[in-house]
Coordinates of C-alpha atoms and ligand atoms in Angstrom, one line a residue:
M1453 CA 1.3 -34.9 -0.8
D1454 CA -1.4 -36.4 1.4
K1455 CA -5.1 -36.4 0.4
I1456 CA -8.3 -37.4 2.1
I1457 CA -10.8 -39.7 0.5
I1458 CA -14.4 -39.7 1.7
E1459 CA -17.5 -41.9 0.8
G1460 CA -20.4 -39.6 1.5
G1461 CA -23.8 -40.5 3.0
R1462 CA -23.1 -41.7 6.6
R1463 CA -25.1 -40.2 9.5
L1464 CA -22.5 -39.4 12.1
K1465 CA -23.1 -40.8 15.6
G1466 CA -21.3 -41.1 18.9
E1467 CA -19.0 -38.6 20.6
V1468 CA -16.1 -36.4 19.6
K1469 CA -13.5 -34.7 21.9
I1470 CA -12.4 -31.2 21.0
S1471 CA -8.7 -30.3 21.1
G1472 CA -7.1 -27.1 22.5
A1473 CA -7.6 -23.9 20.5
K1474 CA -5.1 -23.1 17.8
N1475 CA -5.8 -19.4 18.1
A1476 CA -5.3 -19.4 21.8
A1477 CA -2.3 -21.7 21.8
L1478 CA -0.3 -19.5 19.4
P1479 CA -0.4 -16.2 21.4
I1480 CA -0.2 -18.0 24.7
L1481 CA 3.0 -19.9 23.8
V1482 CA 4.5 -16.7 22.6
S1483 CA 3.7 -15.0 25.9
S1484 CA 6.3 -17.3 27.5
M1485 CA 8.8 -14.8 26.0
L1486 CA 7.7 -12.3 28.7
T1487 CA 9.4 -14.1 31.5
E1488 CA 12.5 -16.2 32.3
G1489 CA 11.9 -19.7 33.8
Q1490 CA 9.8 -22.5 32.5
C1491 CA 6.2 -22.2 31.5
V1492 CA 4.2 -25.4 31.2
Y1493 CA 1.2 -25.5 28.7
S1494 CA -1.2 -28.5 28.6
N1495 CA -4.0 -29.3 26.1
V1496 CA -1.8 -27.8 23.3
P1497 CA -3.1 -29.1 20.0
D1498 CA -0.6 -31.0 17.8
L1499 CA -0.8 -28.8 14.7
K1500 CA 1.5 -27.6 12.0
D1501 CA 0.9 -24.0 13.0
V1502 CA 1.8 -24.8 16.6
N1503 CA 5.0 -26.6 15.4
S1504 CA 5.9 -23.5 13.4
I1505 CA 5.6 -21.2 16.4
K1506 CA 7.6 -23.6 18.5
L1507 CA 10.4 -23.6 15.9
L1508 CA 10.4 -19.8 15.8
L1509 CA 10.6 -19.5 19.6
S1510 CA 13.5 -21.9 19.6
T1511 CA 15.2 -19.8 16.9
L1512 CA 14.9 -16.8 19.2
G1513 CA 16.8 -18.7 21.9
T1514 CA 14.0 -20.1 24.1
S1515 CA 14.1 -23.8 25.0
V1516 CA 11.0 -25.8 23.9
N1517 CA 10.1 -29.3 24.9
T1518 CA 7.1 -31.2 23.8
D1519 CA 5.5 -34.3 25.3
G1520 CA 2.3 -35.1 23.5
N1521 CA -0.1 -32.2 24.2
T1522 CA 2.1 -30.7 26.9
V1523 CA 4.7 -28.1 25.9
K1524 CA 7.3 -26.6 28.2
I1525 CA 9.0 -23.3 27.2
N1526 CA 11.8 -21.5 29.0
A1527 CA 12.6 -18.1 27.6
G1528 CA 15.5 -17.4 30.0
G1529 CA 17.8 -17.9 27.0
L1530 CA 16.0 -15.4 24.7
N1531 CA 18.9 -13.8 22.9
N1532 CA 18.0 -13.4 19.2
H1533 CA 15.8 -10.6 18.1
K1534 CA 15.5 -11.7 14.4
A1535 CA 12.4 -13.6 13.1
P1536 CA 13.4 -14.7 9.6
Y1537 CA 11.3 -14.5 6.4
D1538 CA 11.2 -18.2 5.8
L1539 CA 9.6 -18.8 9.2
V1540 CA 7.3 -15.8 9.3
R1541 CA 5.9 -16.4 5.8
K1542 CA 4.9 -19.9 6.7
M1543 CA 2.7 -18.7 9.5
R1544 CA 1.5 -15.2 9.7
A1545 CA 0.8 -15.3 13.5
S1546 CA 4.6 -15.3 13.9
I1547 CA 4.2 -11.5 13.9
L1548 CA 3.1 -12.0 17.6
V1549 CA 6.8 -12.2 18.6
L1550 CA 7.2 -8.5 17.8
G1551 CA 5.7 -7.1 21.0
P1552 CA 7.5 -9.5 23.4
L1553 CA 10.9 -8.9 21.6
L1554 CA 10.6 -5.2 22.1
A1555 CA 9.5 -5.7 25.7
R1556 CA 12.4 -8.1 26.6
L1557 CA 15.2 -7.3 24.2
K1558 CA 14.2 -3.7 23.3
K1559 CA 14.7 -4.4 19.6
A1560 CA 13.3 -6.7 16.9
R1561 CA 13.9 -7.5 13.2
V1562 CA 10.8 -9.4 12.1
S1563 CA 9.9 -10.2 8.5
L1564 CA 6.7 -8.6 7.2
P1565 CA 4.3 -11.5 7.1
G1566 CA 2.8 -10.8 3.7
G1567 CA -0.6 -11.8 2.7
C1568 CA -2.3 -15.2 2.3
A1569 CA -5.1 -16.8 0.3
I1570 CA -7.9 -15.0 2.2
G1571 CA -6.5 -11.5 2.1
A1572 CA -3.7 -9.0 2.2
R1573 CA -3.6 -9.3 6.0
P1574 CA -1.9 -6.0 6.8
I1575 CA -0.3 -5.4 10.2
N1576 CA -0.4 -1.6 10.2
L1577 CA -2.5 -1.5 13.4
H1578 CA 0.1 -3.7 15.2
L1579 CA 2.8 -1.2 14.2
K1580 CA 0.7 1.9 15.0
G1581 CA 0.0 0.6 18.5
L1582 CA 3.7 -0.2 19.1
T1583 CA 4.6 3.3 18.0
D1584 CA 2.1 4.7 20.4
L1585 CA 3.9 2.7 23.1
G1586 CA 7.2 4.5 22.2
A1587 CA 8.8 2.1 19.7
S1588 CA 10.6 3.4 16.6
I1589 CA 9.7 1.4 13.6
E1590 CA 11.2 1.3 10.1
L1591 CA 10.3 -1.0 7.2
K1592 CA 13.4 -2.1 5.3
H1593 CA 13.9 -4.8 2.7
G1594 CA 10.7 -6.6 3.7
Y1595 CA 11.5 -6.5 7.4
I1596 CA 10.2 -4.6 10.3
E1597 CA 13.2 -2.9 12.2
A1598 CA 11.8 -1.9 15.6
R1599 CA 13.6 -0.5 18.7
A1600 CA 12.4 0.8 22.1
D1601 CA 14.7 1.7 24.9
K1602 CA 11.7 1.7 27.2
L1603 CA 8.1 1.1 26.2
K1604 CA 5.8 3.6 27.9
G1605 CA 2.1 3.2 28.6
A1606 CA -0.3 4.9 26.1
E1607 CA -3.9 5.1 25.0
I1608 CA -4.2 3.1 21.8
Y1609 CA -7.2 3.3 19.5
L1610 CA -7.5 0.4 17.0
D1611 CA -9.2 1.3 13.7
F1612 CA -10.3 -2.3 13.6
P1613 CA -10.6 -4.8 16.5
T1614 CA -7.7 -6.9 15.2
V1615 CA -7.2 -10.2 17.1
T1616 CA -3.5 -10.7 16.9
G1617 CA -3.0 -6.9 17.0
T1618 CA -4.7 -6.8 20.4
E1619 CA -2.6 -9.8 21.5
N1620 CA 0.7 -8.2 20.3
L1621 CA -0.1 -4.9 22.1
M1622 CA -1.2 -6.6 25.3
M1623 CA 2.2 -8.3 25.5
A1624 CA 4.1 -5.1 24.7
A1625 CA 2.1 -3.1 27.2
A1626 CA 2.4 -5.7 30.0
L1627 CA 6.0 -4.8 30.7
A1628 CA 5.8 -1.1 29.7
E1629 CA 6.2 1.7 32.2
G1630 CA 2.8 3.0 33.3
T1631 CA -0.7 2.3 32.2
S1632 CA -2.0 1.5 28.7
Y1633 CA -5.5 1.3 27.3
I1634 CA -6.4 -0.6 24.1
K1635 CA -9.6 0.8 22.8
N1636 CA -11.7 -1.0 20.2
A1637 CA -9.8 -4.1 21.2
A1638 CA -10.8 -7.5 19.9
C1639 CA -13.3 -9.4 22.2
E1640 CA -12.6 -12.9 21.0
P1641 CA -12.4 -15.6 23.8
E1642 CA -8.8 -16.2 22.9
I1643 CA -8.0 -12.7 24.0
K1644 CA -9.5 -13.3 27.5
A1645 CA -7.8 -16.6 27.7
M1646 CA -4.5 -15.0 26.9
A1647 CA -5.0 -12.2 29.5
D1648 CA -5.9 -14.8 32.1
V1649 CA -2.6 -16.6 31.5
M1650 CA -0.6 -13.3 31.6
N1651 CA -2.3 -12.2 34.8
K1652 CA -1.4 -15.6 36.3
M1653 CA 2.2 -14.7 35.3
G1654 CA 2.0 -11.5 37.2
A1655 CA 0.7 -9.1 34.6
D1656 CA -2.1 -6.6 35.5
I1657 CA -4.7 -6.7 32.8
K1658 CA -8.3 -5.8 33.2
G1659 CA -11.2 -5.8 30.7
A1660 CA -9.9 -8.5 28.3
G1661 CA -12.9 -9.8 26.4
T1662 CA -14.4 -6.3 26.1
S1663 CA -13.5 -3.6 23.7
C1664 CA -11.5 -1.6 26.3
I1665 CA -8.6 -3.3 27.9
K1666 CA -6.5 -1.6 30.7
I1667 CA -3.0 -2.8 31.2
N1668 CA -0.9 -1.6 34.2
G1669 CA 2.7 -2.2 33.2
V1670 CA 4.7 -4.4 35.7
S1671 CA 8.5 -4.7 36.0
S1672 CA 8.6 -8.4 35.5
M1673 CA 6.5 -11.5 35.1
N1674 CA 6.9 -15.1 36.3
P1675 CA 6.5 -18.5 34.6
S1676 CA 3.2 -20.4 35.1
S1677 CA 1.5 -23.7 34.2
V1678 CA -1.8 -23.3 32.3
S1679 CA -4.2 -25.4 30.1
I1680 CA -5.3 -24.1 26.6
I1681 CA -9.0 -23.5 26.2
P1682 CA -11.0 -25.7 23.7
D1683 CA -11.1 -24.8 20.0
R1684 CA -14.5 -23.2 19.3
I1685 CA -14.0 -23.3 15.5
E1686 CA -13.2 -27.1 15.6
A1687 CA -16.3 -27.6 17.8
G1688 CA -18.4 -25.4 15.3
T1689 CA -17.0 -27.5 12.4
F1690 CA -18.3 -30.7 14.0
M1691 CA -21.7 -29.0 14.7
I1692 CA -22.0 -28.3 11.0
A1693 CA -21.1 -32.0 10.3
A1694 CA -24.0 -33.1 12.5
A1695 CA -26.4 -30.7 10.7
L1696 CA -25.2 -31.8 7.3
T1697 CA -25.4 -35.5 7.8
G1698 CA -28.6 -35.6 9.9
G1699 CA -26.3 -37.0 12.6
D1700 CA -26.7 -37.2 16.3
F1701 CA -23.7 -36.9 18.5
K1702 CA -22.0 -35.3 21.5
I1703 CA -19.2 -32.8 21.3
V1704 CA -17.2 -32.9 24.5
D1705 CA -14.4 -30.9 26.2
C1706 CA -15.8 -27.9 24.3
E1707 CA -16.9 -24.4 25.6
P1708 CA -20.5 -23.8 24.6
D1709 CA -20.3 -20.2 25.9
H1710 CA -17.9 -19.4 23.0
L1711 CA -20.3 -20.6 20.4
G1712 CA -23.5 -18.6 21.0
S1713 CA -23.9 -17.2 17.5
V1714 CA -23.2 -20.6 15.8
I1715 CA -25.6 -22.4 18.2
D1716 CA -28.3 -19.7 17.4
K1717 CA -27.9 -20.1 13.6
L1718 CA -27.8 -23.9 13.7
R1719 CA -31.1 -23.9 15.7
R1720 CA -32.6 -21.7 13.1
V1721 CA -31.4 -24.2 10.5
G1722 CA -33.5 -26.8 12.3
S1723 CA -30.9 -28.6 14.5
K1724 CA -31.8 -29.7 18.0
I1725 CA -29.0 -28.6 20.4
E1726 CA -28.8 -29.4 24.1
I1727 CA -26.0 -27.7 26.1
S1728 CA -24.4 -28.9 29.3
K1729 CA -21.1 -28.1 31.0
K1730 CA -18.3 -28.6 28.4
C1731 CA -20.7 -30.6 26.1
I1732 CA -22.9 -29.9 23.2
H1733 CA -25.4 -32.6 22.1
I1734 CA -26.5 -31.9 18.5
T1735 CA -29.1 -33.7 16.3
G1736 CA -29.2 -32.7 12.7
P1737 CA -32.5 -31.6 11.1
D1738 CA -34.6 -33.8 8.8
E1739 CA -34.9 -30.8 6.6
I1740 CA -32.2 -28.1 6.5
I1741 CA -33.7 -24.6 6.5
S1742 CA -31.9 -21.8 4.6
V1743 CA -30.6 -19.1 6.9
D1744 CA -28.7 -15.9 6.1
I1745 CA -25.4 -15.0 7.9
K1746 CA -23.0 -12.1 8.0
T1747 CA -19.6 -12.7 9.5
R1748 CA -18.8 -10.3 12.3
T1749 CA -16.2 -9.9 15.0
Y1750 CA -17.0 -11.7 18.3
P1751 CA -19.6 -12.4 19.5
G1752 CA -21.0 -12.2 15.9
F1753 CA -20.9 -15.2 13.6
P1754 CA -17.2 -16.1 13.2
T1755 CA -15.5 -15.6 9.8
D1756 CA -13.6 -18.9 10.5
M1757 CA -17.0 -20.7 10.3
Q1758 CA -18.2 -19.1 7.0
A1759 CA -17.0 -21.7 4.6
Q1760 CA -18.3 -24.6 6.7
F1761 CA -21.8 -22.9 7.0
M1762 CA -21.8 -22.3 3.2
V1763 CA -21.6 -26.1 2.6
L1764 CA -24.6 -26.6 4.9
M1765 CA -26.6 -24.0 3.0
S1766 CA -25.7 -25.5 -0.3
I1767 CA -28.1 -28.4 0.4
A1768 CA -30.7 -26.4 2.3
N1769 CA -34.3 -26.1 1.2
G1770 CA -34.2 -22.4 0.1
V1771 CA -31.9 -19.5 -0.7
S1772 CA -29.3 -18.2 1.8
T1773 CA -27.2 -15.0 1.6
I1774 CA -23.8 -15.3 3.1
S1775 CA -21.8 -12.1 3.6
E1776 CA -18.1 -12.0 4.5
T1777 CA -17.3 -8.7 6.2
I1778 CA -13.9 -9.5 7.8
F1779 CA -11.6 -10.7 4.9
E1780 CA -11.7 -9.4 1.3
N1781 CA -11.0 -12.8 -0.3
R1782 CA -12.6 -15.5 1.7
F1783 CA -14.7 -17.1 -1.0
I1784 CA -12.1 -19.3 -2.6
H1785 CA -13.9 -22.5 -1.5
I1786 CA -16.9 -21.6 -3.6
S1787 CA -15.4 -22.7 -6.9
E1788 CA -14.6 -26.1 -5.5
I1789 CA -18.0 -26.6 -3.8
K1790 CA -19.6 -25.7 -7.1
R1791 CA -17.7 -28.5 -8.8
M1792 CA -19.6 -30.7 -6.4
G1793 CA -22.9 -29.4 -7.7
A1794 CA -23.6 -26.4 -5.4
N1795 CA -25.5 -23.4 -6.8
I1796 CA -23.7 -20.3 -5.6
T1797 CA -23.4 -16.9 -7.2
V1798 CA -21.1 -14.2 -5.8
S1799 CA -21.9 -10.5 -5.7
G1800 CA -19.3 -8.3 -4.0
N1801 CA -18.7 -9.7 -0.5
S1802 CA -22.0 -11.7 -0.6
A1803 CA -22.7 -15.2 -1.9
I1804 CA -26.2 -16.3 -2.8
V1805 CA -26.6 -20.0 -2.1
K1806 CA -29.5 -21.7 -3.7
G1807 CA -30.0 -25.1 -2.0
V1808 CA -29.7 -28.2 -4.2
P1809 CA -31.1 -31.7 -3.4
A1810 CA -27.6 -33.2 -3.1
L1811 CA -23.9 -32.6 -3.8
S1812 CA -21.9 -35.1 -5.8
G1813 CA -18.5 -36.4 -4.9
A1814 CA -15.5 -35.1 -6.9
P1815 CA -11.8 -34.5 -6.7
V1816 CA -11.3 -31.1 -5.1
M1817 CA -8.4 -28.8 -4.1
A1818 CA -8.0 -27.2 -0.6
S1819 CA -6.8 -23.6 -0.7
D1820 CA -6.7 -22.4 2.9
L1821 CA -7.4 -23.9 6.4
R1822 CA -11.1 -23.4 6.7
A1823 CA -11.8 -23.9 3.0
S1824 CA -10.2 -27.4 3.3
A1825 CA -12.5 -28.2 6.3
S1826 CA -15.5 -27.1 4.3
L1827 CA -14.5 -29.5 1.4
V1828 CA -14.2 -32.4 3.9
L1829 CA -17.7 -31.5 5.2
A1830 CA -19.0 -31.5 1.6
G1831 CA -17.5 -34.9 1.1
L1832 CA -19.2 -36.3 4.1
V1833 CA -22.7 -35.6 2.6
A1834 CA -22.0 -35.8 -1.1
N1835 CA -23.1 -38.8 -3.2
G1836 CA -20.2 -41.0 -4.0
K1837 CA -16.4 -40.4 -3.5
T1838 CA -14.7 -37.1 -2.8
E1839 CA -11.0 -36.7 -2.9
V1840 CA -9.6 -33.6 -1.0
N1841 CA -6.1 -32.7 -2.2
R1842 CA -3.5 -30.4 -0.6
I1843 CA -4.7 -31.2 2.9
Y1844 CA -1.5 -29.7 4.4
H1845 CA -3.8 -26.7 4.7
L1846 CA -6.0 -28.8 7.0
D1847 CA -3.2 -30.0 9.2
R1848 CA -2.4 -26.4 10.1
G1849 CA -5.5 -26.1 12.2
Y1850 CA -7.2 -29.4 12.8
E1851 CA -5.7 -32.2 15.0
A1852 CA -6.4 -35.6 13.4
L1853 CA -9.6 -34.5 11.8
E1854 CA -10.1 -37.6 9.7
K1855 CA -9.6 -39.9 12.7
K1856 CA -12.2 -38.0 14.6
F1857 CA -14.7 -38.2 11.8
K1858 CA -13.9 -41.9 11.4
L1859 CA -14.8 -42.4 15.1
L1860 CA -18.1 -40.8 14.4
G1861 CA -18.8 -43.4 11.6
A1862 CA -17.7 -41.5 8.5
K1863 CA -16.1 -43.5 5.7
I1864 CA -13.0 -41.4 5.4
K1865 CA -9.3 -42.1 5.1
R1866 CA -6.0 -40.3 4.5
V1867 CA -3.7 -41.5 1.8
S1868 CA -0.2 -40.3 0.9
Ligands
LIG1266 C1 -7.1 -13.9 13.7 O1 -6.3 -13.5 12.6 C2 -7.2 -15.5 13.5 N1 -5.8 -16.0 13.6 C3 -7.9 -15.8 12.2 O2 -8.0 -17.2 12.2 C4 -9.3 -15.1 12.3 O3 -9.9 -15.4 11.0 C5 -9.1 -13.6 12.5 O4 -8.4 -13.4 13.7 C6 -10.5 -12.9 12.6 O5 -11.2 -13.5 13.6 C7 -5.2 -16.2 14.8 O6 -5.7 -15.8 15.8 C8 -3.8 -16.8 14.7 P1 -7.4 -9.7 12.4 P2 -5.8 -12.0 12.5 O7 -6.1 -9.0 12.6 O8 -5.5 -11.5 13.9 C9 -7.7 -6.2 9.2 C10 -8.0 -19.3 11.2 O9 -8.6 -19.8 10.2 N2 -6.4 -5.7 9.8 O10 -8.5 -9.7 13.4 O11 -4.7 -11.9 11.5 C11 -7.4 -7.4 8.4 O12 -7.1 -7.0 7.1 C12 -7.4 -17.9 11.1 O13 -7.8 -19.9 12.3 C13 -5.9 -4.5 9.4 O14 -6.4 -3.8 8.6 O15 -7.1 -11.2 12.0 C14 -8.7 -8.1 8.4 O16 -9.6 -7.6 7.4 C15 -7.7 -17.3 9.7 N3 -4.7 -4.1 10.0 C16 -9.3 -7.8 9.7 O17 -8.6 -6.7 10.2 C17 -4.1 -4.8 11.0 O18 -3.0 -4.3 11.5 C18 -9.3 -9.0 10.7 O19 -7.9 -9.2 10.9 C19 -4.6 -6.0 11.4 C20 -5.8 -6.5 10.8

């Protein structure tokens, strides 16, 4: 098993290039199932989760070809409606094939994804929305058995603005008969990016990016060539690294408009942030100011940035309250950061972080994707050596993270 070893204390300098967004690439690659013919995707990040979805799409009968960060998918051969447990359990976003399978093959047998480290991750809202669109759904032996002779437009109310739920339902509704509305839809940038791609393929979707999305069903869609938007969480992770290390560097090929809440909070922490087209120039503060955050759905502070921000607060000059309102178990990183000397107490869904003068390097264990990123960040600023184990979690969502940090001057290496 690979691990990452870091000698802390370097101020990061230079420039880092942001990769394509994992959470846009996954649903957009799946949307290739909605048409026959070859779709071409550029700026696709080379990640384990992307490889998992490509494997699943191949299993369903599509042809997938990868050349670096360009992926070509032809779903003309889509002929298998079964998404097996051993693939779905590895990557929960596999549930995204459910909508397209119903739209194209009128049936689906998809394993229930099950939970993960950060929570139970139910998909009841996905299933409720598909039922609203006319699908019949049974749960048998750990699988979702779904059928729909013809999906029909409907008004769908989501109890929670679920991101992949919105994406699943947008795909199912795109080829349904008639008009659908998704109310209380997720507003994340990845939803808008996906709708833009689907509209380029001939879908008729309005309002993506707002909480009410209108979809006029079309009879068929066409293949297209698109580029994946930049990863806002990767960019935010590097911003935290600048604030932590007192660094001064440029983050390029990013989308500052997707990072409003993170930019706001990091300015309050004391960072200097200049924004230009596709670029964020950030200079870390001499003194890190304690700031409270509550994770919220977009455009609030992203839950995927909570663990990283907590590391920053662990060496701030006061007390910060960090509340996690999206997932019920997303504090697993706390025990590992405390082993590095952080002073954090948990009360319900809030963590009280009392800043300490410095963290100390230690061997630590990654538990989920963003927690592993937070441990790498902690290592960058801790005194001495930090060894982050189980970094397969990291490889799910960050492309060559240690190489990018090395280019910024960090003393970091991956060892097998
Ligand atoms: C997406 O997950 C992201 N993953 C997550 O990123 C991200 O943390 C999350 O959205 C929130 O922004 C992808 O896009 C692939 P949700 P998703 O459905 O869609 C409840 C990362 O690190 N809920 O918006 O699974 C659920 O329990 C990952 O990149 C239901 O109750 O998240 C949770 O409390 C982690 N019923 C809340 O909604 C449902 O049917 C948010 O879940 C669906 C969700």
